[in-house]
């Protein structure tokens, strides 16, 4: 037996005390918060120290025709302290169909044909996967990892190394991120390989997850939230597509997203289908060539069950994740109606909600301060009062993106609708006013898709559109909300496009033109669907029909010195099908109105046109 002297024993005790005291007094690295925002922590800041790994999460669906449940490819980026100190952190999660590469030169549908017809079949290119493992994407990691978050990415079904089939809004695109979140909360298994049995756990996760992303990547957070999955605490969708019908159709009309004339849901399917090449024949036959081709209906543009299944508004009942929406009022690709409809429903359900609008085009997140406060509150649980902030934040026309103006809500609660009536059009410019002339006679124009909308608006004289303008404004007019039109129209043919633009005149051109100049908002409809969005009917020649529909939401200040113009024409060169020119359309002015949401209502508008 070993013997120790009193001095030796004393030395051992002292040494043990030094070690244990040092262990107890060395502080662990933790997130830091100031003024309700997560701050950059130097210990989290070095990218070379970050732990990065990938894995596969098994889902409850099998959409690619094999005998196994589809697994989603996931990548993780986390601070080293999640290993060395046992630190648990919340997760910011981004999912996308684009991470692995897309198909180049995907052909769109030919739009030059008569309404009611379907163009000849188009070619189907193959997407080729790009990128290297283990990194799916580097997006967001530089912003959030140094602030005390773990960032997780995943490829959506049928893209990259994720199994399954892309469905462009089908159920699996909601259930896939749900499964990843369940793995992050310890309720589902993850695996080290796409087909193996070795499991991996998210031991570093607090179980609090937030999602964000732009466009399709912003759609997926909403899709996940509609499942009501536990652990998804907050989402920040940026310019999300919330309904594929609203993206590819408009009030019964076949209408392309801005900048992508002739694109449709099957085109997007081909564009993103970067998954396992061996599974593509089954996926193509099952999804693209059967479900999509049987449901998308480019002949009539009518709403149906296929499109209803791809509308997240009707799936929101289980949703509880706090919602911060972001969109541009001049986004003519994914138009701002997508975010507005979801925001309005979230408020109605009592979900904590805010909306950020800027005046530019597609994309554009809220300022970092807003996003940081949102995630700090709902993922870290810091009581920063964000739920008491203004609901609506709008970047005014001449302000920078990071300097929005706060409002009580959107639409502005001070706005009310002003009804305007068109009168006396002689193919030049008629009058748009608050009084109706009972003696107005109908006015006609002829369709010609070769003329662009901007050229219609600038023309002093045209036989191809009708244009009605207010008197010159003597004061600024602030529009906030959803304009609505009722167009009483007759057509010389059984089918016709109907396009409406709200414009600010005189038209501005030159190097200093702003995106808020000229076009206020727009809308499109199929007169055949005047009674039902689900069932159109051929138009009887020279018979008038009332077509009522919303224009795209807006919040814009029209400066004094301008005129507000209501422009009605048929085929929109940039958005609709292109039938042979010559269809004659007639407007019954006595049955045509514009309902314009004006801050200050009728009194403010009356003062502005005195």
PDB file of N, CA and C in Angstrom, residues 9 33 108 163 172 189 237 265 282 305 388 394 424 432 461 468 481 502 542 564 588 590:
ATOM      1  N   UNK A   9       0.287  14.884   1.071  1.00  0.00           N
ATOM      2  CA  UNK A   9      -1.179  14.947   1.061  1.00  0.00           C
ATOM      3  C   UNK A   9      -1.662  16.387   0.934  1.00  0.00           C
ATOM      4  N   UNK A  33     -26.704  39.679 -25.298  1.00  0.00           N
ATOM      5  CA  UNK A  33     -27.819  40.473 -25.803  1.00  0.00           C
ATOM      6  C   UNK A  33     -27.693  41.914 -25.324  1.00  0.00           C
ATOM      7  N   UNK A 108     -39.947  27.880 -71.874  1.00  0.00           N
ATOM      8  CA  UNK A 108     -41.289  28.170 -71.403  1.00  0.00           C
ATOM      9  C   UNK A 108     -42.312  27.784 -72.464  1.00  0.00           C
ATOM     10  N   UNK A 163     -33.777  12.884 -51.240  1.00  0.00           N
ATOM     11  CA  UNK A 163     -34.550  11.905 -51.997  1.00  0.00           C
ATOM     12  C   UNK A 163     -35.973  12.426 -52.238  1.00  0.00           C
ATOM     13  N   UNK A 172     -45.435  17.054 -49.791  1.00  0.00           N
ATOM     14  CA  UNK A 172     -44.098  16.678 -49.322  1.00  0.00           C
ATOM     15  C   UNK A 172     -43.198  17.896 -49.106  1.00  0.00           C
ATOM     16  N   UNK A 189     -35.454  10.647 -36.246  1.00  0.00           N
ATOM     17  CA  UNK A 189     -34.099  10.162 -36.447  1.00  0.00           C
ATOM     18  C   UNK A 189     -33.421  10.821 -37.651  1.00  0.00           C
ATOM     19  N   UNK A 237     -40.504  34.944 -43.867  1.00  0.00           N
ATOM     20  CA  UNK A 237     -40.551  34.702 -45.309  1.00  0.00           C
ATOM     21  C   UNK A 237     -40.352  36.015 -46.072  1.00  0.00           C
ATOM     22  N   UNK A 265     -46.134  25.933 -63.929  1.00  0.00           N
ATOM     23  CA  UNK A 265     -45.670  25.123 -62.810  1.00  0.00           C
ATOM     24  C   UNK A 265     -44.817  23.938 -63.264  1.00  0.00           C
ATOM     25  N   UNK A 282     -39.653   8.006 -63.105  1.00  0.00           N
ATOM     26  CA  UNK A 282     -40.846   7.827 -62.268  1.00  0.00           C
ATOM     27  C   UNK A 282     -41.414   9.184 -61.838  1.00  0.00           C
ATOM     28  N   UNK A 305     -59.129  21.983 -58.021  1.00  0.00           N
ATOM     29  CA  UNK A 305     -58.585  21.329 -56.835  1.00  0.00           C
ATOM     30  C   UNK A 305     -57.067  21.206 -56.888  1.00  0.00           C
ATOM     31  N   UNK A 388     -44.870  44.219 -29.207  1.00  0.00           N
ATOM     32  CA  UNK A 388     -45.573  45.482 -29.001  1.00  0.00           C
ATOM     33  C   UNK A 388     -45.173  46.551 -30.022  1.00  0.00           C
ATOM     34  N   UNK A 394     -42.961  50.382 -43.543  1.00  0.00           N
ATOM     35  CA  UNK A 394     -42.942  50.634 -44.984  1.00  0.00           C
ATOM     36  C   UNK A 394     -41.818  51.610 -45.319  1.00  0.00           C
ATOM     37  N   UNK A 424     -66.235  60.105 -70.676  1.00  0.00           N
ATOM     38  CA  UNK A 424     -65.846  60.859 -71.875  1.00  0.00           C
ATOM     39  C   UNK A 424     -64.487  60.479 -72.434  1.00  0.00           C
ATOM     40  N   UNK A 432     -61.355  60.855 -64.891  1.00  0.00           N
ATOM     41  CA  UNK A 432     -61.586  59.963 -63.758  1.00  0.00           C
ATOM     42  C   UNK A 432     -61.923  60.841 -62.563  1.00  0.00           C
ATOM     43  N   UNK A 461     -52.788  59.291 -78.131  1.00  0.00           N
ATOM     44  CA  UNK A 461     -53.969  58.854 -78.874  1.00  0.00           C
ATOM     45  C   UNK A 461     -53.797  57.380 -79.218  1.00  0.00           C
ATOM     46  N   UNK A 468     -58.309  56.913 -68.462  1.00  0.00           N
ATOM     47  CA  UNK A 468     -59.078  57.927 -67.747  1.00  0.00           C
ATOM     48  C   UNK A 468     -58.208  58.479 -66.622  1.00  0.00           C
ATOM     49  N   UNK A 481     -53.399  50.056 -49.485  1.00  0.00           N
ATOM     50  CA  UNK A 481     -54.364  48.962 -49.449  1.00  0.00           C
ATOM     51  C   UNK A 481     -54.529  48.299 -50.797  1.00  0.00           C
ATOM     52  N   UNK A 502     -53.013  50.889 -63.107  1.00  0.00           N
ATOM     53  CA  UNK A 502     -53.177  52.183 -62.459  1.00  0.00           C
ATOM     54  C   UNK A 502     -51.834  52.888 -62.613  1.00  0.00           C
ATOM     55  N   UNK A 542     -71.137  41.128 -77.983  1.00  0.00           N
ATOM     56  CA  UNK A 542     -71.847  42.382 -77.731  1.00  0.00           C
ATOM     57  C   UNK A 542     -72.703  42.351 -76.459  1.00  0.00           C
ATOM     58  N   UNK A 564     -53.572  60.609 -61.582  1.00  0.00           N
ATOM     59  CA  UNK A 564     -53.779  59.168 -61.432  1.00  0.00           C
ATOM     60  C   UNK A 564     -54.613  58.696 -62.606  1.00  0.00           C
ATOM     61  N   UNK A 588     -68.673  49.705 -70.891  1.00  0.00           N
ATOM     62  CA  UNK A 588     -69.860  50.461 -70.484  1.00  0.00           C
ATOM     63  C   UNK A 588     -69.450  51.313 -69.288  1.00  0.00           C
ATOM     64  N   UNK A 590     -70.984  53.448 -67.526  1.00  0.00           N
ATOM     65  CA  UNK A 590     -71.963  53.577 -66.436  1.00  0.00           C
ATOM     66  C   UNK A 590     -71.848  52.421 -65.439  1.00  0.00           C
TER      67      UNK A 590
END
